[in-house]
Coordinates of C-alpha atoms in Angstrom, one line a residue:
Chain U
M1 CA 76.4 105.2 100.5
T2 CA 77.7 106.6 97.2
I3 CA 79.7 109.8 97.6
E4 CA 77.6 113.0 96.8
K5 CA 79.4 116.0 95.5
Y6 CA 78.5 119.7 96.0
L7 CA 79.9 123.1 95.9
V8 CA 80.2 125.1 99.1
K9 CA 81.2 128.7 98.6
K10 CA 84.1 130.1 100.5
A11 CA 81.8 132.5 102.3
S12 CA 79.4 129.7 103.3
L13 CA 82.0 127.8 105.2
S14 CA 81.8 129.9 108.4
T15 CA 78.0 129.8 108.3
L16 CA 78.2 126.0 108.2
F17 CA 80.7 126.1 111.0
D18 CA 78.3 128.2 113.1
K19 CA 75.4 125.9 112.3
I20 CA 77.4 122.9 113.6
K21 CA 78.3 124.9 116.7
A22 CA 74.7 125.9 117.2
S23 CA 73.6 122.2 117.0
G24 CA 75.4 121.7 120.3
K25 CA 78.3 119.7 119.0
T26 CA 81.9 120.3 120.3
I27 CA 84.1 121.4 117.4
K28 CA 87.8 120.7 117.4
A29 CA 89.8 122.3 114.7
P30 CA 93.4 123.2 113.9
V31 CA 94.5 126.3 115.8
K32 CA 97.9 128.1 115.6
K33 CA 99.8 128.2 118.8
R34 CA 103.2 129.9 118.5
H35 CA 105.1 127.6 116.1
T36 CA 102.7 124.7 116.0
T37 CA 99.2 124.0 114.8
D38 CA 97.1 121.6 116.8
F39 CA 93.5 120.6 117.3
A40 CA 91.6 122.5 120.0
A41 CA 88.0 123.2 120.9
V42 CA 86.9 126.3 119.1
G43 CA 83.9 128.5 118.8
S44 CA 84.2 130.0 115.4
L45 CA 86.0 129.5 112.1
D46 CA 88.1 132.6 112.7
E47 CA 89.9 130.9 115.5
T48 CA 91.1 128.1 113.1
T49 CA 93.8 128.0 110.5
D50 CA 94.1 126.2 107.2
D51 CA 97.8 126.9 106.9
Y52 CA 99.2 123.6 107.9
I53 CA 100.5 120.4 106.3
T54 CA 99.6 118.3 109.3
T55 CA 98.9 119.3 112.8
A56 CA 101.7 118.5 115.3
Q57 CA 99.5 116.0 117.1
S58 CA 97.2 113.7 115.3
A59 CA 93.5 113.9 115.8
K60 CA 93.4 110.5 117.6
S61 CA 92.9 112.0 121.1
A62 CA 89.3 112.7 120.2
V63 CA 88.7 109.0 120.4
F64 CA 91.7 107.9 122.4
P65 CA 92.6 110.6 124.9
R66 CA 96.1 110.8 126.3
V67 CA 94.6 110.1 129.7
E68 CA 91.2 108.5 130.0
K69 CA 89.3 107.6 133.2
L70 CA 88.1 104.0 132.9
F71 CA 86.0 104.0 136.1
G72 CA 86.1 105.7 139.5
Y73 CA 86.3 104.3 143.0
V74 CA 85.3 105.2 146.5
K75 CA 86.9 103.4 149.4
S76 CA 85.0 102.9 152.7
K77 CA 85.4 100.9 155.8
N78 CA 83.4 98.0 154.4
G79 CA 85.2 97.8 151.1
V80 CA 85.2 99.6 147.9
E81 CA 82.6 100.9 145.5
L82 CA 83.3 101.2 141.8
V83 CA 81.7 104.0 139.8
D84 CA 81.3 103.0 136.2
Y85 CA 82.3 105.2 133.3
D86 CA 79.3 107.3 132.4
L87 CA 79.1 107.1 128.6
S88 CA 76.6 109.9 128.5
T89 CA 79.4 112.3 129.3
I90 CA 81.1 111.7 125.9
P91 CA 80.3 114.7 123.8
E92 CA 79.1 114.7 120.1
T93 CA 82.3 116.0 118.5
V94 CA 83.1 117.3 115.0
L95 CA 86.7 117.1 114.1
W96 CA 87.2 119.9 111.5
G97 CA 90.2 120.1 109.3
V98 CA 91.4 116.6 109.5
R99 CA 93.8 115.7 106.8
P100 CA 93.1 112.5 104.7
C101 CA 96.0 110.7 106.3
D102 CA 94.6 111.3 109.8
A103 CA 91.1 110.4 108.7
A104 CA 92.5 107.1 107.5
G105 CA 94.1 106.5 110.9
F106 CA 90.7 106.0 112.6
D107 CA 90.2 102.6 110.9
P108 CA 93.4 101.0 112.3
L109 CA 92.7 102.5 115.7
N110 CA 89.2 101.0 115.7
A111 CA 90.7 97.7 114.6
I112 CA 93.0 97.7 117.7
F113 CA 90.2 98.6 120.1
N114 CA 87.6 96.3 118.6
W115 CA 89.3 93.5 116.8
D116 CA 88.1 91.1 119.4
I117 CA 86.1 92.3 122.4
N118 CA 84.4 95.7 122.1
D119 CA 86.0 98.5 123.9
V120 CA 82.8 100.4 124.6
I121 CA 84.5 103.6 125.8
F122 CA 86.5 103.9 122.6
S123 CA 83.5 102.8 120.4
T124 CA 81.2 105.4 121.9
R125 CA 83.7 108.1 121.4
L126 CA 84.2 107.1 117.8
A127 CA 80.4 106.8 117.2
R128 CA 80.0 110.3 118.5
T129 CA 82.8 111.8 116.3
T130 CA 82.2 113.2 112.9
I131 CA 85.2 113.8 110.7
V132 CA 85.3 116.7 108.4
G133 CA 88.3 116.3 106.3
F134 CA 90.2 118.9 104.3
A135 CA 92.2 117.6 101.3
C136 CA 95.9 118.5 101.1
A137 CA 97.0 121.2 98.7
K138 CA 100.6 121.0 99.9
A139 CA 102.9 118.3 101.3
D140 CA 106.4 118.2 102.6
S141 CA 109.3 115.8 102.3
S142 CA 108.1 113.7 105.3
C143 CA 104.7 112.9 103.6
F144 CA 104.3 109.5 102.1
C145 CA 100.6 108.8 102.1
T146 CA 100.7 107.5 98.5
S147 CA 103.1 104.8 99.5
V148 CA 100.8 103.4 102.2
G149 CA 97.5 103.3 100.4
G150 CA 96.4 106.9 100.8
N151 CA 96.4 110.1 98.7
P152 CA 96.1 113.8 99.4
G153 CA 92.5 113.8 98.4
S154 CA 91.4 110.4 99.8
T155 CA 87.9 110.2 101.2
A156 CA 88.7 107.1 103.3
G157 CA 87.8 107.8 106.9
S158 CA 86.2 111.2 106.5
D159 CA 82.5 111.7 106.8
L160 CA 82.7 114.8 104.7
L161 CA 85.7 116.0 102.7
F162 CA 86.4 119.6 101.5
T163 CA 88.8 120.3 98.7
K164 CA 89.7 123.9 98.1
L165 CA 89.2 125.0 94.5
S166 CA 91.2 127.5 92.5
N167 CA 88.8 130.3 93.2
G168 CA 88.7 129.6 97.0
D169 CA 85.4 127.8 97.0
Y170 CA 85.2 124.2 98.1
L171 CA 84.2 120.9 96.6
A172 CA 82.3 119.1 99.3
E173 CA 82.1 115.3 99.2
I174 CA 79.6 113.7 101.5
I175 CA 80.9 110.2 102.2
T176 CA 78.8 108.9 105.1
E177 CA 75.5 109.3 106.9
K178 CA 77.3 111.4 109.5
G179 CA 78.5 113.7 106.7
K180 CA 74.9 113.8 105.5
A181 CA 73.8 114.9 108.9
I182 CA 76.3 117.8 108.7
Q183 CA 74.8 118.8 105.4
A184 CA 71.3 118.6 106.8
L185 CA 72.2 121.4 109.3
A186 CA 72.5 123.8 106.4
P187 CA 71.4 122.2 103.1
E188 CA 71.1 125.5 101.4
L189 CA 74.8 126.0 101.5
F190 CA 75.4 122.8 99.5
E191 CA 75.1 123.9 95.8
A192 CA 75.4 122.0 92.5
A193 CA 78.7 120.3 92.1
P194 CA 81.5 122.4 90.6
S195 CA 82.9 121.4 87.2
E196 CA 86.5 122.0 88.2
E197 CA 88.6 118.7 88.6
K198 CA 89.4 117.8 92.2
E199 CA 92.8 116.4 91.3
Q200 CA 94.3 119.6 90.0
N201 CA 93.9 121.1 93.5
L202 CA 95.7 118.4 95.3
A203 CA 99.3 118.2 96.5
T204 CA 101.7 115.8 94.7
V205 CA 103.1 113.1 96.8
E206 CA 105.4 110.7 95.0
Q207 CA 104.9 107.0 95.6
K208 CA 108.1 105.4 96.9
F209 CA 107.0 101.8 97.7
T210 CA 104.0 99.8 98.6
R211 CA 102.9 98.5 102.0
E212 CA 103.0 95.0 100.7
E213 CA 106.7 95.4 99.8
I214 CA 107.5 96.7 103.3
K215 CA 105.6 93.8 104.8
A216 CA 107.4 91.2 102.8
K217 CA 110.9 92.7 103.3
A218 CA 110.4 93.4 107.0
E219 CA 109.4 89.8 107.6
Q220 CA 112.2 88.4 105.5
Y221 CA 114.8 90.5 107.2
F222 CA 113.5 90.1 110.7
E223 CA 116.8 88.9 112.0
S224 CA 118.8 91.4 110.0
D225 CA 121.1 94.0 111.7
V226 CA 119.2 96.8 109.9
W227 CA 116.9 97.3 112.9
K228 CA 119.8 97.8 115.2
E229 CA 121.5 100.2 112.8
Q230 CA 118.4 102.2 112.2
A231 CA 117.6 102.4 115.9
Q232 CA 121.1 103.6 116.9
R233 CA 119.9 107.2 117.0
C234 CA 116.8 106.4 118.9
I235 CA 116.7 107.9 122.4
S236 CA 113.6 106.0 123.4
C237 CA 111.5 109.1 124.1
G238 CA 108.2 107.8 122.6
T239 CA 107.5 111.0 120.7
C240 CA 106.8 109.1 117.5
A241 CA 104.1 107.0 119.2
F242 CA 102.5 110.0 120.8
V243 CA 102.1 111.9 117.6
C244 CA 101.1 108.9 115.5
P245 CA 97.5 108.7 114.4
T246 CA 97.4 104.9 114.8
C247 CA 99.6 104.1 117.8
A248 CA 97.3 102.8 120.5
C249 CA 99.6 101.2 123.1
F250 CA 98.5 102.1 126.5
D251 CA 99.2 101.6 130.2
I252 CA 96.6 101.2 132.9
Q253 CA 97.2 102.9 136.3
D254 CA 95.4 103.9 139.4
E255 CA 95.5 107.5 140.6
G256 CA 93.7 108.6 143.7
H257 CA 93.6 111.0 146.7
G258 CA 92.6 109.4 149.9
K259 CA 89.4 107.5 149.6
H260 CA 88.6 108.6 146.0
G261 CA 90.3 107.9 142.8
Q262 CA 90.1 106.5 139.4
R263 CA 91.7 103.8 137.1
I264 CA 93.1 105.5 134.0
R265 CA 94.3 104.4 130.6
I266 CA 97.2 106.5 129.4
W267 CA 99.3 106.5 126.3
D268 CA 102.4 104.3 126.3
S269 CA 104.9 103.3 123.7
C270 CA 106.6 100.1 122.5
G271 CA 109.8 102.2 122.3
F272 CA 110.1 102.6 126.0
S273 CA 112.6 100.3 127.7
L274 CA 110.3 99.3 130.5
F275 CA 107.3 98.6 128.2
T276 CA 107.8 94.9 128.1
Q277 CA 110.1 94.4 131.2
H278 CA 109.0 91.6 133.4
T279 CA 108.9 91.9 137.2
S280 CA 111.9 89.6 137.3
G281 CA 113.9 92.1 135.3
H282 CA 113.8 89.8 132.2
N283 CA 112.9 91.9 129.1
P284 CA 111.8 90.2 125.9
R285 CA 112.6 93.3 123.8
E286 CA 115.7 94.3 125.7
T287 CA 117.4 96.5 123.1
Q288 CA 116.2 99.6 121.2
G289 CA 116.8 97.7 117.9
R290 CA 114.3 95.1 119.0
R291 CA 111.8 97.8 120.0
W292 CA 112.2 99.6 116.7
R293 CA 111.7 96.4 114.9
Q294 CA 108.5 95.8 116.9
R295 CA 107.2 99.2 115.9
V296 CA 107.7 98.6 112.2
M297 CA 106.6 95.0 112.3
H298 CA 103.5 95.9 114.3
K299 CA 102.4 98.4 111.8
F300 CA 103.4 96.6 108.6
S301 CA 103.1 92.9 109.4
Y302 CA 101.3 92.0 112.6
M303 CA 98.3 94.4 112.1
P304 CA 97.6 93.3 108.5
D305 CA 97.9 89.7 109.6
R306 CA 95.7 90.0 112.7
Q307 CA 93.5 92.9 112.1
S308 CA 93.5 93.1 108.3
V309 CA 94.6 96.7 108.3
Y310 CA 98.0 98.4 108.1
G311 CA 99.1 100.6 111.0
C312 CA 100.7 103.4 109.0
V313 CA 99.0 106.2 107.1
G314 CA 102.1 108.0 105.9
C315 CA 101.4 111.3 107.7
G316 CA 105.1 111.7 108.4
R317 CA 104.6 113.1 111.9
C318 CA 107.1 110.7 113.5
S319 CA 109.8 111.9 111.2
R320 CA 109.0 115.6 111.8
A321 CA 108.8 115.2 115.6
C322 CA 111.8 113.0 116.2
P323 CA 114.3 114.8 118.3
A324 CA 117.1 112.5 117.1
D325 CA 116.1 113.0 113.4
M326 CA 115.1 109.4 112.7
N327 CA 113.2 109.4 109.5
L328 CA 110.6 106.7 109.0
L329 CA 110.3 107.3 105.3
E330 CA 114.1 106.9 104.8
H331 CA 114.2 103.8 107.0
L332 CA 111.3 102.2 105.1
Q333 CA 113.0 103.0 101.8
Q334 CA 116.1 101.3 103.1
I335 CA 114.1 98.2 104.2
V336 CA 112.5 98.0 100.7
K337 CA 115.9 98.0 99.1
L338 CA 117.2 95.1 101.3
Chain F
M1 CA 77.1 96.4 120.7
E2 CA 78.0 95.0 124.1
E3 CA 77.8 97.8 126.6
K4 CA 79.9 96.3 129.4
N5 CA 83.0 98.3 130.4
I6 CA 85.7 95.7 129.9
Y7 CA 88.1 97.5 132.2
K8 CA 85.9 97.3 135.3
P9 CA 86.8 94.4 137.5
Y10 CA 84.7 92.1 139.6
L11 CA 85.0 92.7 143.3
M12 CA 86.3 89.7 145.2
R13 CA 86.4 89.2 149.0
I14 CA 89.5 87.5 150.3
E15 CA 88.3 84.5 152.2
K16 CA 91.6 82.9 153.2
I17 CA 95.2 83.9 153.1
T18 CA 98.0 81.3 153.1
Q19 CA 101.6 82.2 153.6
E20 CA 103.3 79.7 151.2
A21 CA 106.9 80.7 151.4
P22 CA 108.8 83.9 152.3
G23 CA 107.2 86.7 150.3
V24 CA 104.7 84.3 148.7
K25 CA 101.0 84.2 149.6
T26 CA 97.9 82.5 148.3
F27 CA 94.5 84.3 148.4
R28 CA 91.3 82.3 148.2
L29 CA 88.8 84.7 146.6
K30 CA 85.0 84.7 146.5
F31 CA 82.7 86.9 144.4
D32 CA 81.4 89.8 146.5
D33 CA 78.3 89.7 144.3
D34 CA 76.9 86.2 144.2
E35 CA 75.1 86.8 140.9
E36 CA 78.4 87.6 139.2
G37 CA 79.9 84.4 140.7
K38 CA 77.0 82.4 139.3
N39 CA 77.7 83.7 135.8
F40 CA 81.4 83.2 136.0
S41 CA 83.4 80.3 134.6
F42 CA 87.0 79.7 133.5
R43 CA 89.2 76.9 132.2
A44 CA 92.5 75.5 133.2
G45 CA 95.4 77.8 132.1
Q46 CA 93.5 81.0 131.9
F47 CA 94.7 84.1 133.8
A48 CA 93.4 87.2 135.5
E49 CA 94.1 90.8 136.3
Y50 CA 94.1 91.3 140.1
S51 CA 94.1 94.7 141.6
V52 CA 94.2 96.6 144.8
I53 CA 91.9 99.4 144.0
G54 CA 94.0 102.6 144.2
E55 CA 97.3 100.8 143.5
G56 CA 96.9 99.2 140.1
E57 CA 96.6 95.8 138.4
S58 CA 98.9 92.9 138.2
T59 CA 98.7 89.8 136.0
F60 CA 98.8 86.2 137.3
C61 CA 97.3 82.9 136.4
I62 CA 94.3 81.5 138.2
A63 CA 96.0 79.0 140.5
S64 CA 93.0 77.0 141.4
S65 CA 91.1 74.6 139.3
P66 CA 87.7 75.0 137.5
T67 CA 86.7 71.7 139.1
R68 CA 87.0 73.4 142.5
F69 CA 85.2 76.5 141.4
E70 CA 82.2 74.4 140.2
K71 CA 82.1 72.8 143.7
E72 CA 82.9 75.7 146.0
Q73 CA 82.8 78.9 143.9
Y74 CA 86.3 80.1 144.8
V75 CA 89.3 81.1 142.8
E76 CA 92.9 81.2 144.1
C77 CA 95.9 83.2 143.2
T78 CA 99.5 82.9 144.4
F79 CA 101.9 85.7 144.1
R80 CA 105.3 86.9 145.2
E81 CA 105.6 90.3 146.8
V82 CA 107.8 92.2 144.4
G83 CA 106.3 95.4 142.9
R84 CA 103.8 98.1 143.9
V85 CA 100.6 96.0 143.3
T86 CA 101.9 92.8 144.8
S87 CA 103.2 94.6 147.8
A88 CA 99.8 96.2 148.3
L89 CA 98.2 92.8 147.8
A90 CA 100.5 91.4 150.5
Q91 CA 99.2 94.0 152.9
C92 CA 95.6 92.8 152.4
E93 CA 93.8 90.9 155.2
E94 CA 91.1 88.3 155.1
G95 CA 87.8 90.0 154.4
D96 CA 89.3 92.7 152.3
V97 CA 88.0 93.3 148.8
I98 CA 90.2 93.3 145.7
G99 CA 89.6 93.7 141.9
F100 CA 89.5 90.8 139.6
R101 CA 89.2 90.8 135.8
A102 CA 89.0 87.3 134.2
P103 CA 89.1 84.9 132.5
Y104 CA 91.6 85.7 129.8
G105 CA 93.7 83.7 127.4
N106 CA 93.5 80.1 126.1
T107 CA 93.6 76.9 128.1
F108 CA 95.6 73.7 128.4
P109 CA 94.2 71.1 125.9
L110 CA 93.0 68.7 128.6
E111 CA 90.5 67.0 126.4
A112 CA 93.3 66.0 124.0
W113 CA 95.4 64.7 126.8
K114 CA 92.8 62.2 128.0
G115 CA 94.3 58.7 128.1
K116 CA 97.9 60.0 128.2
N117 CA 100.7 60.1 130.7
I118 CA 101.3 63.5 132.0
L119 CA 104.6 65.0 133.3
F120 CA 104.6 68.3 135.1
I121 CA 107.9 70.1 135.6
A122 CA 107.8 73.3 137.6
G123 CA 110.4 75.6 139.1
G124 CA 109.9 78.1 141.9
I125 CA 106.9 80.4 141.7
A126 CA 105.9 78.7 138.4
L127 CA 104.1 75.9 140.2
P128 CA 100.9 78.0 140.7
P129 CA 100.1 78.2 137.0
M130 CA 100.5 74.5 136.8
R131 CA 98.6 73.7 140.0
C132 CA 95.4 74.6 138.2
V133 CA 96.0 71.9 135.7
I134 CA 97.4 69.4 138.2
W135 CA 94.2 69.7 140.3
N136 CA 92.1 69.5 137.2
V137 CA 93.8 66.3 136.2
L138 CA 93.7 64.8 139.8
D139 CA 90.0 65.7 140.1
K140 CA 89.4 63.7 136.9
R141 CA 92.1 61.2 137.7
D142 CA 90.6 58.3 135.7
D143 CA 90.8 60.3 132.5
F144 CA 94.6 60.2 132.5
K145 CA 97.3 57.6 132.9
D146 CA 100.5 58.1 134.9
V147 CA 100.9 61.5 136.6
N148 CA 104.5 62.6 137.3
I149 CA 105.3 65.8 139.0
L150 CA 108.8 67.3 139.3
Y151 CA 109.0 70.5 141.3
G152 CA 112.1 72.4 142.2
A153 CA 112.8 75.5 144.2
K154 CA 115.9 77.4 145.4
S155 CA 115.5 76.2 148.9
V156 CA 113.2 74.2 151.1
A157 CA 111.6 77.4 152.4
D158 CA 110.8 78.5 148.8
L159 CA 108.7 75.5 148.0
V160 CA 105.1 76.6 147.6
Y161 CA 102.0 74.6 148.4
K162 CA 103.9 72.5 151.0
H163 CA 100.6 71.1 152.3
E164 CA 99.6 69.9 148.8
L165 CA 103.0 68.6 148.0
A166 CA 102.6 66.3 151.0
E167 CA 99.1 65.3 149.8
W168 CA 100.4 64.5 146.3
D169 CA 103.3 62.6 147.8
E170 CA 101.0 60.4 149.7
R171 CA 98.8 59.6 146.7
P172 CA 99.6 56.2 145.2
D173 CA 98.4 57.4 141.8
V174 CA 100.9 60.4 141.6
K175 CA 104.7 60.3 141.5
L176 CA 106.1 63.4 143.0
V177 CA 109.7 64.4 143.0
T178 CA 110.8 67.6 144.7
T179 CA 114.2 69.1 144.6
V180 CA 116.0 72.1 145.9
D181 CA 119.1 73.8 144.5
P182 CA 122.4 72.7 146.1
G183 CA 122.8 74.5 149.4
G184 CA 119.0 75.0 149.7
Q185 CA 118.4 71.8 151.6
T186 CA 117.7 71.6 155.3
P187 CA 119.2 68.8 157.5
D188 CA 115.9 66.8 157.4
W189 CA 115.2 67.4 153.7
K190 CA 114.1 64.1 152.1
G191 CA 113.8 65.2 148.5
E192 CA 116.4 65.6 145.9
V193 CA 119.2 68.1 145.8
G194 CA 120.1 69.5 142.4
F195 CA 118.8 71.5 139.5
V196 CA 115.6 70.5 137.7
P197 CA 117.2 69.4 134.4
A198 CA 119.6 67.1 136.2
V199 CA 116.9 65.6 138.4
L200 CA 114.7 65.1 135.4
E201 CA 117.5 63.2 133.6
K202 CA 117.7 60.9 136.7
M203 CA 114.0 60.6 136.9
A204 CA 113.9 59.6 133.2
P205 CA 110.1 59.5 132.7
S206 CA 108.9 57.8 129.6
S207 CA 107.8 59.9 126.6
E208 CA 105.6 57.1 125.4
N209 CA 102.0 58.4 125.0
A210 CA 103.0 61.3 127.2
V211 CA 102.8 65.1 127.3
A212 CA 105.1 67.3 129.4
V213 CA 104.1 70.6 130.9
V214 CA 107.1 72.8 131.7
C215 CA 107.0 76.1 133.6
G216 CA 109.7 78.0 135.3
P217 CA 112.4 80.6 135.0
P218 CA 113.8 81.0 131.4
V219 CA 117.1 79.5 132.5
M220 CA 115.4 76.3 133.8
I221 CA 113.3 76.0 130.6
K222 CA 116.4 76.4 128.5
F223 CA 118.2 73.5 130.1
T224 CA 115.2 71.3 130.6
L225 CA 114.1 71.2 127.0
P226 CA 117.2 69.3 125.7
V227 CA 116.7 66.7 128.5
L228 CA 113.0 66.3 127.4
E229 CA 114.1 65.9 123.8
K230 CA 116.7 63.3 124.8
L231 CA 113.9 61.4 126.6
G232 CA 111.9 61.4 123.3
F233 CA 109.4 64.2 123.9
T234 CA 108.6 66.0 120.7
P235 CA 108.0 69.8 120.7
E236 CA 104.3 69.3 120.0
N237 CA 104.0 67.3 123.2
I238 CA 105.7 69.8 125.4
Y239 CA 103.6 72.7 126.7
T240 CA 104.3 75.8 128.7
T241 CA 102.5 78.9 129.8
L242 CA 104.1 82.2 129.1
E243 CA 103.8 85.3 131.3
N244 CA 104.8 88.3 129.3
R245 CA 104.1 91.7 130.8
M246 CA 100.5 92.5 130.3
K247 CA 98.1 95.3 131.1
C248 CA 94.8 94.8 129.4
G249 CA 94.5 91.0 129.0
F250 CA 92.6 91.2 125.7
G251 CA 95.0 92.1 122.9
K252 CA 94.8 95.9 122.9
C253 CA 97.5 97.4 125.1
G254 CA 100.3 96.2 122.8
R255 CA 103.0 94.8 125.0
C256 CA 102.7 91.0 125.4
N257 CA 103.1 90.0 121.7
C258 CA 105.7 87.6 120.4
G259 CA 105.6 88.4 116.7
K260 CA 102.1 88.4 115.6
M261 CA 100.9 86.2 118.5
F262 CA 99.4 87.8 121.6
V263 CA 100.4 85.9 124.7
C264 CA 97.2 87.2 126.3
K265 CA 94.9 85.9 123.6
D266 CA 96.7 83.2 121.6
G267 CA 98.4 82.1 124.8
P268 CA 99.4 82.0 127.6
V269 CA 99.5 78.2 126.8
F270 CA 101.8 77.3 123.9
S271 CA 103.3 74.1 122.8
F272 CA 107.0 74.2 122.0
S273 CA 106.3 73.5 118.3
Q274 CA 104.2 76.7 118.3
L275 CA 107.0 78.6 120.1
K276 CA 109.6 77.5 117.5
D277 CA 107.7 79.6 114.9
L278 CA 107.7 82.7 117.0
P279 CA 110.5 85.2 117.4
D280 CA 112.5 85.0 120.6
E281 CA 110.5 87.7 122.4
Y282 CA 109.3 86.0 125.5

């Protein structure tokens, strides 16, 4: 559908929020907790904050939870009974306050889970998730969305995008049918489009390179020592993968108590030394340099080649969260200059 | 949208357990639900995720042949007891039920091999992934020309499928050479003593109108390839099956890739001309 533009007054926002809540949907929105801001289930707009560049964790756990039960089991004398995942338990969720970079992250996630056979658990979660984006009025030195195809006001991935105007009111852009459904909950709050330009209310994020340049250079310098050098600081903690909106590597494990239990899917990371280790002890990606190269290659070369989508949205979380102060943006800039 | 939960395994009943070698067992599995069995099919070279419910999943090839599944509706797997899941599998008894997700991955190009001489070279626990193809070839013996099998293990005790080795040895239409590493022989051992590459050099099979299938530990493959090249085998006529660590089996969990290729989807069967273009990550 073509994007529809409206004005939503500052005072109307909490009414809209309450209407969504009243419709029975779960709302997850950014909430301040001590020093960090993260998505949490909330009951009213008062509980949320709009004072954040990005949340510490991305919004991906709404569709790809850190731990997800795949099916349950009950063991008995005669064997075992499997209890299938009950898709009806997946709630209709509205993710409120998603930044455009995070909204753009759902497409690569979907590509990973559905590029070949359909992952019905993921797909159902995604189908029941509505993304209400909020454009960025500020950015920091880790942000690089404009270098990877995004921008601080991008509508890509959002169902509805709000941009705060100079007087505190909002420009509302309805992008999808799901966004339209949100509007339908309180159509009277959506007034005639404002005349103020959207762009003047957006953060400036300088473009440093293009994804295509990274792809070409990373492939060309696959055998270079640059990976080893860049990974020297890496302590293999996996934080970058856990905060990343598009990282989807997972492990499958069983956990149970006595006769009952479940098979679960849990977040994993290509940065962990055991990730690829064979039973024999042989490890195809034995060194951290190789694992770092895999991370960059996966996002900038393998994903575009296999799933026609890049795996980085430039949110900068990995750089902000890294305990060893590795900075993806700096490393990518170095790769481009090779 | 397909509504099937792709992570939920079939339940299989263990019909027969064979102790192949110390720590190595073969399970013959039948579908607990006949209907599921009727709708199941696979091809030579594909693999599965096997699980002891409550312990986790483990990846190995389907070691039996589709030709036998068509006749008797069973699949077999052979595994060595090493980690948590395989240790739990080893504790299972006949009649127990285990999880089975399959079939995954690509297949050996048997159609293209019709009318060719086939050379199988396996080391140790790598005979099971090849056994599926060997049976397939032997069950359709007239489709192929000479069949040579070279199989090596650390010691006589470590040779798997001893009963079948004897069977293949007796067949006039199969040339089987078995070898054990120096020091691994018993006093009555009648096979070769020596490492696979050296025995292959002695065996000197013709590369004329032939394909070679090689599977074994990385060190065996490393030293076998130059011998094959010397014998005139070109990379596009040498095949192997890779077994990178896997979890999902369908290109999502992120660990089995070599460059942009997924071992679980684009493999596990690769020719060496394909592997030449991939990074050394297997």
